[in-house]
Tab-separated table of C-alpha atoms and ligand atoms in Angstrom:
chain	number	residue	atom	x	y	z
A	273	UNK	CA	73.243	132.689	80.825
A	274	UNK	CA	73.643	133.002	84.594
A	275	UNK	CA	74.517	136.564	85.347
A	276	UNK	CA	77.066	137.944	87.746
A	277	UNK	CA	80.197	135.070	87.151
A	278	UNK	CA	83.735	135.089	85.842
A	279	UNK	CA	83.502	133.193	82.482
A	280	UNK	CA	86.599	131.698	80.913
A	281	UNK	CA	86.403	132.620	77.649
A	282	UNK	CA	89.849	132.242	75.826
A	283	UNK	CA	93.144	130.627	76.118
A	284	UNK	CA	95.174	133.815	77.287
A	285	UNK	CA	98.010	132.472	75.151
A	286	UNK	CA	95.807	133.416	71.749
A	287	UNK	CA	95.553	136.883	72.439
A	288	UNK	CA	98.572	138.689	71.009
A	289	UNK	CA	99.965	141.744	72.518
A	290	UNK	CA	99.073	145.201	70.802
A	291	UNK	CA	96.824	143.999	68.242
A	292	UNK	CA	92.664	143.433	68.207
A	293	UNK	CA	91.287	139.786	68.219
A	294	UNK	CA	87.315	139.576	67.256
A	295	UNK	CA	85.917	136.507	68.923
A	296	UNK	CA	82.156	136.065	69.880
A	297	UNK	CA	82.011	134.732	73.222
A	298	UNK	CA	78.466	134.643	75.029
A	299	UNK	CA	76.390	135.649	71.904
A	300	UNK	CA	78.266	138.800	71.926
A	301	UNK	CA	80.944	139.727	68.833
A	302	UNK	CA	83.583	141.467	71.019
A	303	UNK	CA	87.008	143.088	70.695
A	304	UNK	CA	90.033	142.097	72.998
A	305	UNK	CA	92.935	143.095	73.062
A	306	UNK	CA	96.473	143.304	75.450
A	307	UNK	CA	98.624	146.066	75.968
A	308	UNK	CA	101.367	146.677	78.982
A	309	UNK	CA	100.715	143.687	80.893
A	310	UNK	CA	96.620	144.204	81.019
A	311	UNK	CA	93.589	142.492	79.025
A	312	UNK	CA	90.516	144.567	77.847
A	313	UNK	CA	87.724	143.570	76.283
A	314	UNK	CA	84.209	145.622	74.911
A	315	UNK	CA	81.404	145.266	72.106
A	316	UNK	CA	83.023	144.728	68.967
A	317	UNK	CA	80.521	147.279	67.357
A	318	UNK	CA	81.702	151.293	66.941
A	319	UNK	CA	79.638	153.369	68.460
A	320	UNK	CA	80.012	156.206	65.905
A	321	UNK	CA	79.054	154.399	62.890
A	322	UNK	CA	78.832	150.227	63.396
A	323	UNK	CA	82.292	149.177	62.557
A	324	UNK	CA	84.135	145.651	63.442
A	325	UNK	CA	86.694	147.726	66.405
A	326	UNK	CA	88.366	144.415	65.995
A	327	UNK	CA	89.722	145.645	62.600
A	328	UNK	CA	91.507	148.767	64.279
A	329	UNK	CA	94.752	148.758	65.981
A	330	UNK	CA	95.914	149.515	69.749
A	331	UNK	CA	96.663	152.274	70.478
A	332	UNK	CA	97.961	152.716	73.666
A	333	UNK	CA	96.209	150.859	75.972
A	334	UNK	CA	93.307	151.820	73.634
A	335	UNK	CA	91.630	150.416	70.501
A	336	UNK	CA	91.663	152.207	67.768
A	337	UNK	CA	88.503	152.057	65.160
A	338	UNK	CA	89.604	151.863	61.691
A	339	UNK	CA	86.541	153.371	60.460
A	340	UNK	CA	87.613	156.816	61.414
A	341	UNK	CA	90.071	156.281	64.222
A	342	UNK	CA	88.068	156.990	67.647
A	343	UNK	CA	89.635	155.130	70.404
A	344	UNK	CA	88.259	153.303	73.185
A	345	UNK	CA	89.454	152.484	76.679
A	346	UNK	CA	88.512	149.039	78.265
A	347	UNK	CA	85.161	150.624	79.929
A	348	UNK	CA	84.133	151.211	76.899
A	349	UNK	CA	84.476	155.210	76.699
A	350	UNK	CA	85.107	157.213	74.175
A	351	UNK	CA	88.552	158.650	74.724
A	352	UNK	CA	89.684	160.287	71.721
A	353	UNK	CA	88.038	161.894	68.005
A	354	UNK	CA	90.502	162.694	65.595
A	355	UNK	CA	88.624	165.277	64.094
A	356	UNK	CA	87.796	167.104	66.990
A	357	UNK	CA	91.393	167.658	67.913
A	358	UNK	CA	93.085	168.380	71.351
A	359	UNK	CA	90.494	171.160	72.423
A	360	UNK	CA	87.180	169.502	72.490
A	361	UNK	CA	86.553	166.417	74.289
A	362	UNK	CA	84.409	163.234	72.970
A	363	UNK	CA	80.623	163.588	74.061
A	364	UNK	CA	79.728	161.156	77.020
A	365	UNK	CA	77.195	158.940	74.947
A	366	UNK	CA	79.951	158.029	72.393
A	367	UNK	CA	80.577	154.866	74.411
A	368	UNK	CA	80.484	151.081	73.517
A	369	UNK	CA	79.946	148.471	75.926
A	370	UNK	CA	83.305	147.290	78.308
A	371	UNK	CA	83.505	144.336	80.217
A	372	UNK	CA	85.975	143.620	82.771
A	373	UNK	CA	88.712	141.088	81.601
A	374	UNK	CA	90.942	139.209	83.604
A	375	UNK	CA	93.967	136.931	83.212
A	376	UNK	CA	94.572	133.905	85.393
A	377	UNK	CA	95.831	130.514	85.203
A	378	UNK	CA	96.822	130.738	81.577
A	379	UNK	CA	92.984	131.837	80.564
A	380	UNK	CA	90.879	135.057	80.056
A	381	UNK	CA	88.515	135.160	82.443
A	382	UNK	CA	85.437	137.847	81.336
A	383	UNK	CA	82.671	139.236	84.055
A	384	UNK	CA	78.948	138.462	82.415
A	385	UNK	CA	76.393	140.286	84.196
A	386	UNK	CA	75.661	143.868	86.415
A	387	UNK	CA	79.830	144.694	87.397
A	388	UNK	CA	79.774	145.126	91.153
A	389	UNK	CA	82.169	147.770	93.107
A	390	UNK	CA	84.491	145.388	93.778
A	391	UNK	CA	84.651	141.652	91.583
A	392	UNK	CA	84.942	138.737	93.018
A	393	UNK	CA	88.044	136.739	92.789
A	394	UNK	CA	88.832	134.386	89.640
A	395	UNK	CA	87.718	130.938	90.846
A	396	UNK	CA	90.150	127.788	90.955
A	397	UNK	CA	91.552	124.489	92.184
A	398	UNK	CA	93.950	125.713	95.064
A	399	UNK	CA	95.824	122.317	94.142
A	400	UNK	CA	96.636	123.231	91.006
A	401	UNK	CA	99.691	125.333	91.412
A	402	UNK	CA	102.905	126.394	89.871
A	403	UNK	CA	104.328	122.898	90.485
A	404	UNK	CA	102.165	121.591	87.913
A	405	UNK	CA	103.123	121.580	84.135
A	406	UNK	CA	100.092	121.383	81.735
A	407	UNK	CA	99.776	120.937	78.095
A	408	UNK	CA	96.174	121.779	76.474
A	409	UNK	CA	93.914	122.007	73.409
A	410	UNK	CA	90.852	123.079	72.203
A	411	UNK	CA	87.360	121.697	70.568
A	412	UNK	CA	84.661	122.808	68.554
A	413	UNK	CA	80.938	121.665	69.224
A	414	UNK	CA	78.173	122.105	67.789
A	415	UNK	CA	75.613	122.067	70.740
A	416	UNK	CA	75.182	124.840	73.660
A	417	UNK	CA	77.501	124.942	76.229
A	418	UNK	CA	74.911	123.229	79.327
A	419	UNK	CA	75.214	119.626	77.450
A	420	UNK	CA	79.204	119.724	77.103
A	421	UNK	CA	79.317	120.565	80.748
A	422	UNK	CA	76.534	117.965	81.584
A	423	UNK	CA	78.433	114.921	79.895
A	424	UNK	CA	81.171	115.690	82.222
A	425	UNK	CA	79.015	115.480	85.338
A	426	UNK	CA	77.812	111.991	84.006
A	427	UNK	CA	79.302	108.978	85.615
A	428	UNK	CA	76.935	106.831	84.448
A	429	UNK	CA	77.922	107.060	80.790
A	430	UNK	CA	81.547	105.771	81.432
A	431	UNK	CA	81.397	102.251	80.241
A	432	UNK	CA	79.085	102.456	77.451
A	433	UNK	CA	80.539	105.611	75.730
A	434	UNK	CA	83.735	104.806	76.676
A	435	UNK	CA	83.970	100.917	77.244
A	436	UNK	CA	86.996	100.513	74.635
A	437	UNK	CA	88.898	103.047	76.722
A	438	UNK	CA	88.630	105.002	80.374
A	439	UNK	CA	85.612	102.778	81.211
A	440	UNK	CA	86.592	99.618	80.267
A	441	UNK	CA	85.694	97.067	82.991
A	442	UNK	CA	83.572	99.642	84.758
A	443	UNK	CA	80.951	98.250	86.556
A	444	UNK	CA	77.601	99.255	85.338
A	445	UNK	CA	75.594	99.343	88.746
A	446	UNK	CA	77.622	102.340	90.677
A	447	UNK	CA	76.177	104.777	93.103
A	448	UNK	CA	77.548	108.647	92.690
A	449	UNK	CA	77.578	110.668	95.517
A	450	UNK	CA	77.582	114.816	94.754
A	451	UNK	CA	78.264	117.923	97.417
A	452	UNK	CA	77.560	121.185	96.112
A	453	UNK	CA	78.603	124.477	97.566
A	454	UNK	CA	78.540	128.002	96.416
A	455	UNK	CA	79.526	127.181	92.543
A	456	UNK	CA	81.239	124.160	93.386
A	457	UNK	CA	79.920	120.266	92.404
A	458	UNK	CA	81.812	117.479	93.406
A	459	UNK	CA	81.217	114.192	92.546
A	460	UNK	CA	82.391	111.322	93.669
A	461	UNK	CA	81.499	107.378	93.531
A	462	UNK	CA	80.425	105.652	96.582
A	463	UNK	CA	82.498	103.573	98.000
A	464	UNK	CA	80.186	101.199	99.078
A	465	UNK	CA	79.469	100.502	95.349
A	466	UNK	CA	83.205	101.237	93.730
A	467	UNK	CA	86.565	101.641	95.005
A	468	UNK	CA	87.506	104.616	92.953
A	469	UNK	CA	90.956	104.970	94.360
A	470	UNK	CA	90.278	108.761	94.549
A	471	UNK	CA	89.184	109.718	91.180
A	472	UNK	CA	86.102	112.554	91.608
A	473	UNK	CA	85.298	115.293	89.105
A	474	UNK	CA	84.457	118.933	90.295
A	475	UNK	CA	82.364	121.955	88.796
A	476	UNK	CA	83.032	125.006	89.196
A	477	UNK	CA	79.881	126.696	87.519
A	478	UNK	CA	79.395	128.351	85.219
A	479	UNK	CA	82.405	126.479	83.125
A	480	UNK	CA	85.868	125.155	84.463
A	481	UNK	CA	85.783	121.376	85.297
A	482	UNK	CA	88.499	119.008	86.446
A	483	UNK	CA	88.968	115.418	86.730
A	484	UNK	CA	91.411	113.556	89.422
A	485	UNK	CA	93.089	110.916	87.368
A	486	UNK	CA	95.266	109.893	90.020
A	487	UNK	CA	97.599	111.378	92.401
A	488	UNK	CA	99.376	114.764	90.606
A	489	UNK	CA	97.455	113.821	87.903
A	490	UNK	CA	94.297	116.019	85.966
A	491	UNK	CA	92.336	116.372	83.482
A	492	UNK	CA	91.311	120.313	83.321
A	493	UNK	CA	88.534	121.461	80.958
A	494	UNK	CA	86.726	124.859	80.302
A	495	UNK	CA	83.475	124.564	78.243
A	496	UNK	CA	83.084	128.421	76.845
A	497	UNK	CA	80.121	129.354	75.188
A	498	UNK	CA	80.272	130.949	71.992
A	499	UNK	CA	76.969	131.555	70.814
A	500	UNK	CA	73.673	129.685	70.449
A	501	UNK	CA	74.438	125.876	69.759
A	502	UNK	CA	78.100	126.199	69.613
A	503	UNK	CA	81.284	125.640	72.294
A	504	UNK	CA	84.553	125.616	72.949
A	505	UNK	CA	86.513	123.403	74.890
A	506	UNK	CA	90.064	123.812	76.410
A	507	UNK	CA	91.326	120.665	77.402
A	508	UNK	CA	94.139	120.796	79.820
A	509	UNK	CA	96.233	117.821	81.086
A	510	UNK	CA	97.984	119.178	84.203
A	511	UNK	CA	100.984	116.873	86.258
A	512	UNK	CA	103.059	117.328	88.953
A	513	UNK	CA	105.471	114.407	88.700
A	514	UNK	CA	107.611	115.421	85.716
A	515	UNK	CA	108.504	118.739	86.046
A	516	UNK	CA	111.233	119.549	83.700
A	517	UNK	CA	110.309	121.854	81.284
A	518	UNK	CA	110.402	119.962	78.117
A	519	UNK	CA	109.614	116.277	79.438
A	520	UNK	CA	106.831	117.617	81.301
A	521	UNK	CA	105.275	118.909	78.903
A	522	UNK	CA	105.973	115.967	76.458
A	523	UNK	CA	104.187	113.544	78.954
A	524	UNK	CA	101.209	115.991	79.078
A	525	UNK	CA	100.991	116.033	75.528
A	526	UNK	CA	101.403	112.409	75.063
A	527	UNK	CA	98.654	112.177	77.410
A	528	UNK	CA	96.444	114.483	75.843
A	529	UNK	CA	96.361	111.896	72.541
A	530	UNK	CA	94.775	109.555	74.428
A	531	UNK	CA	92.198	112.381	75.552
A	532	UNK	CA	91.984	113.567	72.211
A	533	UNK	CA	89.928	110.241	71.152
A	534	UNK	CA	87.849	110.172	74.859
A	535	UNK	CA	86.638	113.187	73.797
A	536	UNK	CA	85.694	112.085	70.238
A	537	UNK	CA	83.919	109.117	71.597
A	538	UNK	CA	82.016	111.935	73.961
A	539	UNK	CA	81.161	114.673	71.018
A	540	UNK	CA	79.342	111.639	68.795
A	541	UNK	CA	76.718	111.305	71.639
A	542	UNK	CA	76.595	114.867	72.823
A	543	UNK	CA	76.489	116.580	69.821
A	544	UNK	CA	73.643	113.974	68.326
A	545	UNK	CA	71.609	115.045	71.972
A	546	UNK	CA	68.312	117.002	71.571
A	547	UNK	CA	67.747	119.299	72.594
A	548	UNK	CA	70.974	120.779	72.215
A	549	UNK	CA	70.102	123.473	74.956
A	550	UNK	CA	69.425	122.721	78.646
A	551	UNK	CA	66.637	124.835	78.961
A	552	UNK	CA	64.398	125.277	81.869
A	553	UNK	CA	61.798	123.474	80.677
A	554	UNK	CA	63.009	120.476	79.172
A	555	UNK	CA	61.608	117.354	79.503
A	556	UNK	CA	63.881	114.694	80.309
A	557	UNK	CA	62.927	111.634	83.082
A	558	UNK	CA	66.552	111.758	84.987
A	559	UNK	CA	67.196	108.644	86.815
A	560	UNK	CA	69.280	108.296	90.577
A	561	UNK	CA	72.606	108.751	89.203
A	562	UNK	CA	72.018	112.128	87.272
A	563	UNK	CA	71.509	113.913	90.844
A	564	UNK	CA	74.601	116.132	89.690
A	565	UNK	CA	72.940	116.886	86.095
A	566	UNK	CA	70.262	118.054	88.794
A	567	UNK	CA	72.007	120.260	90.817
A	568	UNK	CA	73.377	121.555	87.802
A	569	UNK	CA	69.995	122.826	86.190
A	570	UNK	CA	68.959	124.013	89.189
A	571	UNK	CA	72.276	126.366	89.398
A	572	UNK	CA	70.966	127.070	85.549
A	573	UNK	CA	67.414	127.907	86.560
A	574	UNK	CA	68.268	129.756	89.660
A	575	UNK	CA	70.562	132.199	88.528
A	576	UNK	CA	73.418	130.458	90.267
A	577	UNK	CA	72.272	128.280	93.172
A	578	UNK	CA	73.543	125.369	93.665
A	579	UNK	CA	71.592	124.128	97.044
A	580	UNK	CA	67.993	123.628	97.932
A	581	UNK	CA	68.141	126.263	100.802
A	582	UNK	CA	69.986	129.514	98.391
A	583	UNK	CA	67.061	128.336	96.276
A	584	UNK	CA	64.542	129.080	98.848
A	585	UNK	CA	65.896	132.434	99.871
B	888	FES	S1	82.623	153.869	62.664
B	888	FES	FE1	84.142	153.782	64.163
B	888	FES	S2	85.048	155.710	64.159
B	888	FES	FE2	83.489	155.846	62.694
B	889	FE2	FE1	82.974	110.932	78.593
């Protein structure tokens, strides 16, 4: 995994407040949990004697083990021992891991990697604001995380995956044209081969993608890795036309049917793809079009570099 990134790893909407949620995110089995307007999240594994801290209750803006009840801040410290009482204080080594949690634009964002003195800002689409209304769901694969991200940098695949439906009519001769900076991929057809009428796709690595549709239209999607061969998605459709509450929402979720079956018609090839992890060494023969797929495993292989020149520093 590259190190050092915000990760979005959950819909903030599925954590509860005051009350533990086990998920393994990353290949790790942690413990979040929400309590007076902040997030937390650290190893899922008691330091004392191995229990699930995900089993335990908040306490305070702590968690609770329910082994016998230490409690733990979000760093990861020990900050109370029942059985030690008020005078003596928990030793410095009773500590689990923390990671630094974050909420922002309806997901929980965790820090993977060494945390700096100051984080960097959650990343996002500066267009997609309050004005928008959004409806969303999630997906289950069983394949790593790099090939659900890749099939969305594919243009190429459009109308044979999907020639009953967004790529019907698609010409199969297009040229893509991709500009990369920082963690950012855009992609784009050219125009001298398509008019596209504006519809691109943009990365920002290691996992939030969107897709312009049309104007106010877009098709948000977070690919979160969970562990080994499996992922999560988080499909958003976001829209700025209809912005009642209810109708709104009702168009986005009438919209998100359709996307419902593009999807399906993407997981039968991706999760039938071996491997089923972009490693750095895998031997594939990529072809003109896949210079985003590319860029991409460079960024994977570089620790987060996106252009030929970071590469060479
Ligand atoms: S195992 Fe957690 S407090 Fe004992
Ligand atoms: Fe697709």
């Amino acid at each position: 995994m590259v190190t050092e990134r915000w990760y979005i790893i959950l819909e903030a909407s599925e954590l509860p407040p005051d009350r533990p949620l086990g998920v393994t995110r990353l290949g790790e089995r942690l413990v979040l949990w929400r309590h007076g307007g902040a997030v937390h999240a650290t190893s899922d594994r008691c330091p004392h004697r191995g229990a699930s801290l995900a089993m335990g209750k908040v306490q305070g803006g702590c968690v609770a083990c329910p082994f016998h009840g230490f409690e733990f801040d979000g760093d990861g410290k020990c900050t109370r021992i029942p059985e030690y009482g008020a005078n003596r204080k928990p030793p410095a080594a009773m500590r689990t891991r923390g990671y630094p949690l974050r909420e922002a634009h309806g997901f929980l964002w965790l820090w993977w990697g060494v945390v700096p003195d100051t984080l960097p800002e959650i990343p996002w689409f500066a267009e997609l604001d309050s004005s928008y209304v959004w409806h969303g769901f999630s997906d289950d694969w069983d394949t790593h995380y790099t090939r659900a991200v890749e099939n969305q940098l594919d243009f190429t695949h459009l109308p044979f995956v999907h020639h009953n439906s967004i790529g019907r009519g698609l010409p199969q001769t297009l040229g893509v044209i991709t500009e990369s900076e920082g963690d950012r991929l855009k992609i784009s057809y050219d125009p001298a081969t398509y008019d596209a009428k504006g519809f691109f796709v943009e990365l920002i690595a290691p996992n939030l993608w969107r897709n312009r549709l049309a104007p106010g239209i877009w098709a948000v999607a977070a690919f979160v890795p969970v562990e080994g061969n499996k992922t999560r998605l988080y499909l958003r459709f976001y829209q700025n036309h209809l912005r009642l509450p209810l109708f709104g929402w009702l168009m986005c979720y009438v919209a998100n049917v359709v996307n419902r079956r593009i999807l399906r018609q993407d997981k039968d090839v991706v999760l039938e793809q071996l491997p089923r992890e972009v490693t750095h060494d895998i031997r594939e023969v990529l072809v003109a079009s896949d210079a985003p797929i590319a860029i991409w495993r460079r960024w994977l292989r570089t620790n987060g570099k996106m252009n030929v020149e970071e590469e060479a520093e």
